[in-house]
């Protein structure tokens, strides 16, 4: 799979102008690290991410625009690789990390994790050196009307380093609330994730799906699955216009996207810690779910 993806990447960079511009934009992106307590977050200034950061995802706005993930609406130069019977892997023309992928369901079905987490695990196992993410329909997915995952190189994947050796479930003292599940047995890990999501749905009274982001990686024979329960979609600084930031899975994993230079220059570790605490599930609800896990 990796060799086929590499061959496709080089072909697409030559043939697809939008991807070529995105790859160049990422190469020119500026990144700086900030220390928050005992861990680092990497702030990345990527102007071409402004569309996703500010995307209108309300029902009316979604209904007015064509779905940009449906095959009939793709750029004519865009090509993908099939994965299983339901998905196609494409290169993301607005990359945050190297080899940024979008894995798109072949049918126009709404963004949902129910019944699809196994596909995330399969993707992670098939893509060594990559992470795979899921953004819930109200948690950073700019196409909540079409089921998809994303993936990218783990060359920079801060949460993996931060949680190395961690043996619990609830990661604490981390400025954001996150559950971590590790397992080498696919079906058992699916059961753990589904149980956690059911508990979150009950505690937050949010159905059919609670507000969540998920990131998965696979090393050796074991998966690591990070579940970020959310309290809200966007932080107050976004709505006030103070900072144009809208964290999703990759941000919560430690690569914080900032599309505007003025925000990149002034945002601090304290700002990011406050944003993380605001958008992830409040401590009391998080602890309630953790106690049942």
Short mmCIF file of C-alpha atoms in Angstrom, two decimals:
data_model
loop_
_atom_site.label_atom_id
_atom_site.label_comp_id
_atom_site.label_asym_id
_atom_site.label_seq_id
_atom_site.Cartn_x
_atom_site.Cartn_y
_atom_site.Cartn_z
CA UNK A 1 0.00 0.00 0.00
CA UNK A 2 2.75 2.49 0.94
CA UNK A 3 4.64 1.94 -2.32
CA UNK A 4 1.47 2.42 -4.34
CA UNK A 5 0.67 5.61 -2.42
CA UNK A 6 4.16 6.98 -3.01
CA UNK A 7 3.88 6.31 -6.74
CA UNK A 8 0.46 7.98 -6.82
CA UNK A 9 1.72 10.97 -4.83
CA UNK A 10 4.48 11.75 -7.31
CA UNK A 11 2.12 11.28 -10.24
CA UNK A 12 -0.51 13.55 -8.66
CA UNK A 13 1.93 16.32 -7.78
CA UNK A 14 2.86 16.46 -11.45
CA UNK A 15 -0.66 16.15 -12.85
CA UNK A 16 -2.89 17.94 -10.30
CA UNK A 17 -2.18 21.67 -9.89
CA UNK A 18 -4.24 22.07 -6.72
CA UNK A 19 -2.22 19.38 -4.92
CA UNK A 20 1.07 20.81 -6.20
CA UNK A 21 0.15 24.21 -4.72
CA UNK A 22 -0.81 22.57 -1.43
CA UNK A 23 2.45 20.63 -1.17
CA UNK A 24 4.40 23.82 -1.89
CA UNK A 25 2.32 25.68 0.70
CA UNK A 26 3.12 23.08 3.34
CA UNK A 27 6.82 23.21 2.46
CA UNK A 28 6.73 26.96 3.09
CA UNK A 29 4.70 26.71 6.31
CA UNK A 30 6.23 28.03 9.51
CA UNK A 31 6.11 25.95 12.69
CA UNK A 32 7.10 26.90 16.22
CA UNK A 33 6.88 24.94 19.46
CA UNK A 34 5.39 26.24 22.71
CA UNK A 35 5.77 24.57 26.08
CA UNK A 36 2.63 23.94 28.12
CA UNK A 37 3.41 22.43 31.51
CA UNK A 38 5.39 19.24 30.64
CA UNK A 39 4.57 18.89 26.91
CA UNK A 40 5.00 20.78 23.65
CA UNK A 41 2.43 21.91 21.11
CA UNK A 42 3.59 22.78 17.61
CA UNK A 43 1.87 25.83 16.14
CA UNK A 44 1.80 25.67 12.35
CA UNK A 45 1.01 28.66 10.13
CA UNK A 46 -0.63 27.32 6.97
CA UNK A 47 -2.54 29.99 5.01
CA UNK A 48 -4.22 27.44 2.72
CA UNK A 49 -6.11 25.98 5.72
CA UNK A 50 -8.26 29.08 6.13
CA UNK A 51 -11.13 27.52 4.18
CA UNK A 52 -11.35 24.53 6.51
CA UNK A 53 -10.79 26.58 9.66
CA UNK A 54 -13.65 28.94 8.83
CA UNK A 55 -15.91 26.47 7.00
CA UNK A 56 -19.65 26.99 7.49
CA UNK A 57 -21.04 23.60 8.50
CA UNK A 58 -24.62 24.47 9.40
CA UNK A 59 -27.33 22.57 7.53
CA UNK A 60 -28.32 25.49 5.33
CA UNK A 61 -24.77 26.17 4.17
CA UNK A 62 -24.11 22.47 3.51
CA UNK A 63 -27.33 22.19 1.51
CA UNK A 64 -26.36 25.13 -0.72
CA UNK A 65 -23.01 23.75 -1.87
CA UNK A 66 -22.10 20.64 -3.88
CA UNK A 67 -20.35 17.93 -1.91
CA UNK A 68 -16.63 18.32 -2.66
CA UNK A 69 -15.94 14.69 -1.71
CA UNK A 70 -18.35 13.10 -4.18
CA UNK A 71 -16.65 11.61 -7.24
CA UNK A 72 -18.62 13.76 -9.66
CA UNK A 73 -17.36 16.96 -8.02
CA UNK A 74 -13.65 16.14 -7.78
CA UNK A 75 -11.04 17.97 -9.83
CA UNK A 76 -10.63 16.14 -13.16
CA UNK A 77 -6.96 15.42 -12.39
CA UNK A 78 -7.65 13.85 -8.99
CA UNK A 79 -7.00 10.12 -8.67
CA UNK A 80 -7.29 7.74 -5.73
CA UNK A 81 -6.56 4.23 -4.54
CA UNK A 82 -9.38 1.92 -3.44
CA UNK A 83 -9.31 0.68 0.14
CA UNK A 84 -11.57 -2.23 0.97
CA UNK A 85 -15.03 -2.24 -0.53
CA UNK A 86 -16.20 1.15 0.78
CA UNK A 87 -13.37 3.68 0.67
CA UNK A 88 -11.00 5.46 -1.70
CA UNK A 89 -7.76 7.11 -0.58
CA UNK A 90 -6.93 10.54 -2.04
CA UNK A 91 -4.21 13.06 -1.30
CA UNK A 92 -5.49 16.11 0.54
CA UNK A 93 -4.76 19.23 -1.55
CA UNK A 94 -4.65 21.39 1.60
CA UNK A 95 -2.15 19.43 3.73
CA UNK A 96 -1.37 20.04 7.39
CA UNK A 97 1.30 17.31 7.53
CA UNK A 98 3.38 15.41 5.02
CA UNK A 99 1.46 12.87 2.92
CA UNK A 100 -1.88 14.16 4.18
CA UNK A 101 -4.63 11.83 2.97
CA UNK A 102 -8.40 11.97 2.80
CA UNK A 103 -10.10 8.57 2.84
CA UNK A 104 -13.57 8.97 1.36
CA UNK A 105 -16.58 6.67 1.53
CA UNK A 106 -17.80 5.72 -1.93
CA UNK A 107 -21.39 6.63 -1.03
CA UNK A 108 -22.70 10.03 -0.04
CA UNK A 109 -23.54 9.17 3.58
CA UNK A 110 -23.28 11.48 6.56
CA UNK A 111 -20.21 11.62 8.77
CA UNK A 112 -20.64 8.98 11.51
CA UNK A 113 -18.37 6.64 13.43
CA UNK A 114 -20.95 3.96 14.24
CA UNK A 115 -19.96 0.80 12.38
CA UNK A 116 -16.88 2.48 10.86
CA UNK A 117 -14.26 2.40 13.62
CA UNK A 118 -13.02 -0.96 12.36
CA UNK A 119 -12.15 0.70 9.06
CA UNK A 120 -10.01 3.21 10.98
CA UNK A 121 -8.11 0.34 12.58
CA UNK A 122 -7.63 -1.37 9.23
CA UNK A 123 -6.34 1.85 7.68
CA UNK A 124 -3.86 2.40 10.52
CA UNK A 125 -2.57 -1.17 10.17
CA UNK A 126 -2.23 -0.77 6.39
CA UNK A 127 -0.40 2.57 6.72
CA UNK A 128 2.66 2.10 8.96
CA UNK A 129 4.18 5.42 9.89
CA UNK A 130 0.82 7.20 9.52
CA UNK A 131 -1.90 8.30 11.93
CA UNK A 132 -5.60 8.10 10.99
CA UNK A 133 -8.16 10.59 12.29
CA UNK A 134 -11.92 11.02 12.48
CA UNK A 135 -13.52 14.43 12.99
CA UNK A 136 -17.13 14.27 14.14
CA UNK A 137 -19.77 16.16 12.10
CA UNK A 138 -19.76 18.97 14.68
CA UNK A 139 -16.09 18.69 15.63
CA UNK A 140 -14.02 19.89 12.72
CA UNK A 141 -15.31 17.90 9.74
CA UNK A 142 -15.65 20.45 6.93
CA UNK A 143 -17.70 17.85 4.99
CA UNK A 144 -20.14 16.57 7.63
CA UNK A 145 -22.41 15.39 4.84
CA UNK A 146 -19.96 12.79 3.47
CA UNK A 147 -18.27 10.05 5.51
CA UNK A 148 -14.48 10.30 5.49
CA UNK A 149 -11.30 9.90 7.51
CA UNK A 150 -7.96 11.63 7.18
CA UNK A 151 -4.43 10.33 7.64
CA UNK A 152 -0.91 11.67 7.58
CA UNK A 153 2.72 11.04 8.35
CA UNK A 154 3.61 10.46 12.02
CA UNK A 155 6.99 12.17 11.55
CA UNK A 156 5.47 14.87 13.76
CA UNK A 157 2.75 13.40 15.99
CA UNK A 158 3.30 14.92 19.44
CA UNK A 159 0.64 12.99 21.35
CA UNK A 160 2.42 9.73 20.58
CA UNK A 161 5.57 10.96 22.34
CA UNK A 162 3.57 12.56 25.16
CA UNK A 163 1.76 9.32 26.01
CA UNK A 164 4.62 6.87 25.47
CA UNK A 165 4.61 4.44 28.36
CA UNK A 166 1.19 5.59 29.58
CA UNK A 167 -0.77 2.59 30.88
CA UNK A 168 -4.07 4.13 31.98
CA UNK A 169 -7.22 5.11 30.10
CA UNK A 170 -7.87 8.73 31.12
CA UNK A 171 -4.96 11.02 30.26
CA UNK A 172 -4.87 13.79 32.87
CA UNK A 173 -2.85 16.97 33.45
CA UNK A 174 -2.70 17.43 29.69
CA UNK A 175 -4.73 20.65 29.13
CA UNK A 176 -7.27 18.57 27.19
CA UNK A 177 -9.33 15.57 28.21
CA UNK A 178 -8.59 12.41 26.23
CA UNK A 179 -9.11 8.68 26.63
CA UNK A 180 -6.40 6.32 25.38
CA UNK A 181 -7.09 2.71 24.46
CA UNK A 182 -4.34 0.31 23.42
CA UNK A 183 -4.92 -3.23 22.19
CA UNK A 184 -3.61 -5.81 19.76
CA UNK A 185 -7.02 -7.42 19.31
CA UNK A 186 -9.15 -5.61 16.71
CA UNK A 187 -12.58 -6.74 17.94
CA UNK A 188 -11.74 -5.97 21.56
CA UNK A 189 -10.58 -2.46 20.72
CA UNK A 190 -13.77 -1.86 18.74
CA UNK A 191 -15.80 -2.93 21.78
CA UNK A 192 -13.84 -0.57 24.04
CA UNK A 193 -14.35 2.38 21.70
CA UNK A 194 -18.04 1.69 21.16
CA UNK A 195 -18.60 1.37 24.92
CA UNK A 196 -16.84 4.68 25.58
CA UNK A 197 -18.88 6.44 22.90
CA UNK A 198 -22.12 5.01 24.30
CA UNK A 199 -21.21 6.32 27.77
CA UNK A 200 -20.35 9.75 26.36
CA UNK A 201 -23.65 9.87 24.51
CA UNK A 202 -25.52 9.06 27.72
CA UNK A 203 -23.59 11.52 29.91
CA UNK A 204 -23.81 14.40 27.42
CA UNK A 205 -27.31 13.52 26.19
CA UNK A 206 -26.04 13.92 22.64
CA UNK A 207 -27.44 11.46 20.09
CA UNK A 208 -26.97 9.75 17.71
CA UNK A 209 -23.30 10.63 18.25
CA UNK A 210 -21.59 12.63 20.98
CA UNK A 211 -19.14 15.37 20.06
CA UNK A 212 -15.89 13.48 19.45
CA UNK A 213 -12.58 13.39 17.64
CA UNK A 214 -10.55 10.20 17.26
CA UNK A 215 -6.94 9.50 16.29
CA UNK A 216 -5.48 6.02 15.73
CA UNK A 217 -1.98 4.72 15.07
CA UNK A 218 -0.52 1.22 14.74
CA UNK A 219 2.96 0.10 15.75
CA UNK A 220 4.21 -3.46 15.91
CA UNK A 221 1.11 -5.48 16.63
CA UNK A 222 -0.72 -2.87 18.70
CA UNK A 223 -3.12 -0.04 18.00
CA UNK A 224 -3.29 3.15 20.03
CA UNK A 225 -6.65 4.94 19.85
CA UNK A 226 -7.14 8.43 21.25
CA UNK A 227 -10.72 9.53 21.92
CA UNK A 228 -11.25 13.26 22.50
CA UNK A 229 -14.71 13.96 23.94
CA UNK A 230 -15.78 17.49 23.10
CA UNK A 231 -17.71 20.11 24.97
CA UNK A 232 -18.15 22.42 22.00
CA UNK A 233 -17.17 22.81 18.35
CA UNK A 234 -15.33 26.14 18.31
CA UNK A 235 -13.74 28.27 21.04
CA UNK A 236 -15.03 31.66 22.11
CA UNK A 237 -11.98 33.41 20.57
CA UNK A 238 -13.13 32.18 17.14
CA UNK A 239 -16.61 33.64 17.54
CA UNK A 240 -15.28 36.92 18.94
CA UNK A 241 -12.81 37.27 16.07
CA UNK A 242 -9.86 37.40 18.45
CA UNK A 243 -8.20 34.32 16.92
CA UNK A 244 -9.12 32.42 13.76
CA UNK A 245 -8.62 28.89 15.08
CA UNK A 246 -10.93 25.89 15.10
CA UNK A 247 -9.24 22.81 16.59
CA UNK A 248 -10.01 19.34 15.29
CA UNK A 249 -8.20 16.00 15.70
CA UNK A 250 -4.78 17.03 14.39
CA UNK A 251 -4.76 20.13 16.59
CA UNK A 252 -5.73 18.09 19.65
CA UNK A 253 -2.87 15.70 18.84
CA UNK A 254 -0.43 18.60 19.18
CA UNK A 255 -0.15 20.26 15.75
CA UNK A 256 -2.13 23.47 16.16
CA UNK A 257 -3.18 25.03 12.85
CA UNK A 258 -3.23 28.81 12.50
CA UNK A 259 -4.02 30.12 9.00
CA UNK A 260 -3.33 33.84 9.64
CA UNK A 261 0.17 35.20 10.28
CA UNK A 262 -1.00 37.75 12.86
CA UNK A 263 -2.48 34.94 14.96
CA UNK A 264 0.60 32.75 14.49
CA UNK A 265 2.84 35.49 15.83
CA UNK A 266 0.84 36.23 18.98
CA UNK A 267 -0.88 33.02 20.06
CA UNK A 268 0.70 31.61 23.21
CA UNK A 269 0.85 28.28 24.98
CA UNK A 270 -1.55 29.70 27.55
CA UNK A 271 -4.01 30.59 24.79
CA UNK A 272 -3.85 27.06 23.39
CA UNK A 273 -4.27 25.45 26.81
CA UNK A 274 -7.37 27.60 27.40
CA UNK A 275 -8.77 26.67 23.98
CA UNK A 276 -8.16 22.96 24.60
CA UNK A 277 -9.93 23.12 27.96
CA UNK A 278 -12.84 25.02 26.47
CA UNK A 279 -13.53 22.69 23.54
CA UNK A 280 -12.92 19.32 25.23
CA UNK A 281 -15.38 17.78 27.66
CA UNK A 282 -15.46 19.48 31.10
CA UNK A 283 -13.66 17.66 33.90
CA UNK A 284 -16.75 16.57 35.82
CA UNK A 285 -18.39 14.85 32.84
CA UNK A 286 -15.04 13.40 31.75
CA UNK A 287 -14.44 11.93 35.19
CA UNK A 288 -17.96 10.47 35.25
CA UNK A 289 -17.29 8.57 32.03
CA UNK A 290 -13.78 7.58 33.14
CA UNK A 291 -15.16 6.04 36.33
CA UNK A 292 -17.41 3.78 34.25
CA UNK A 293 -14.57 2.69 31.97
#
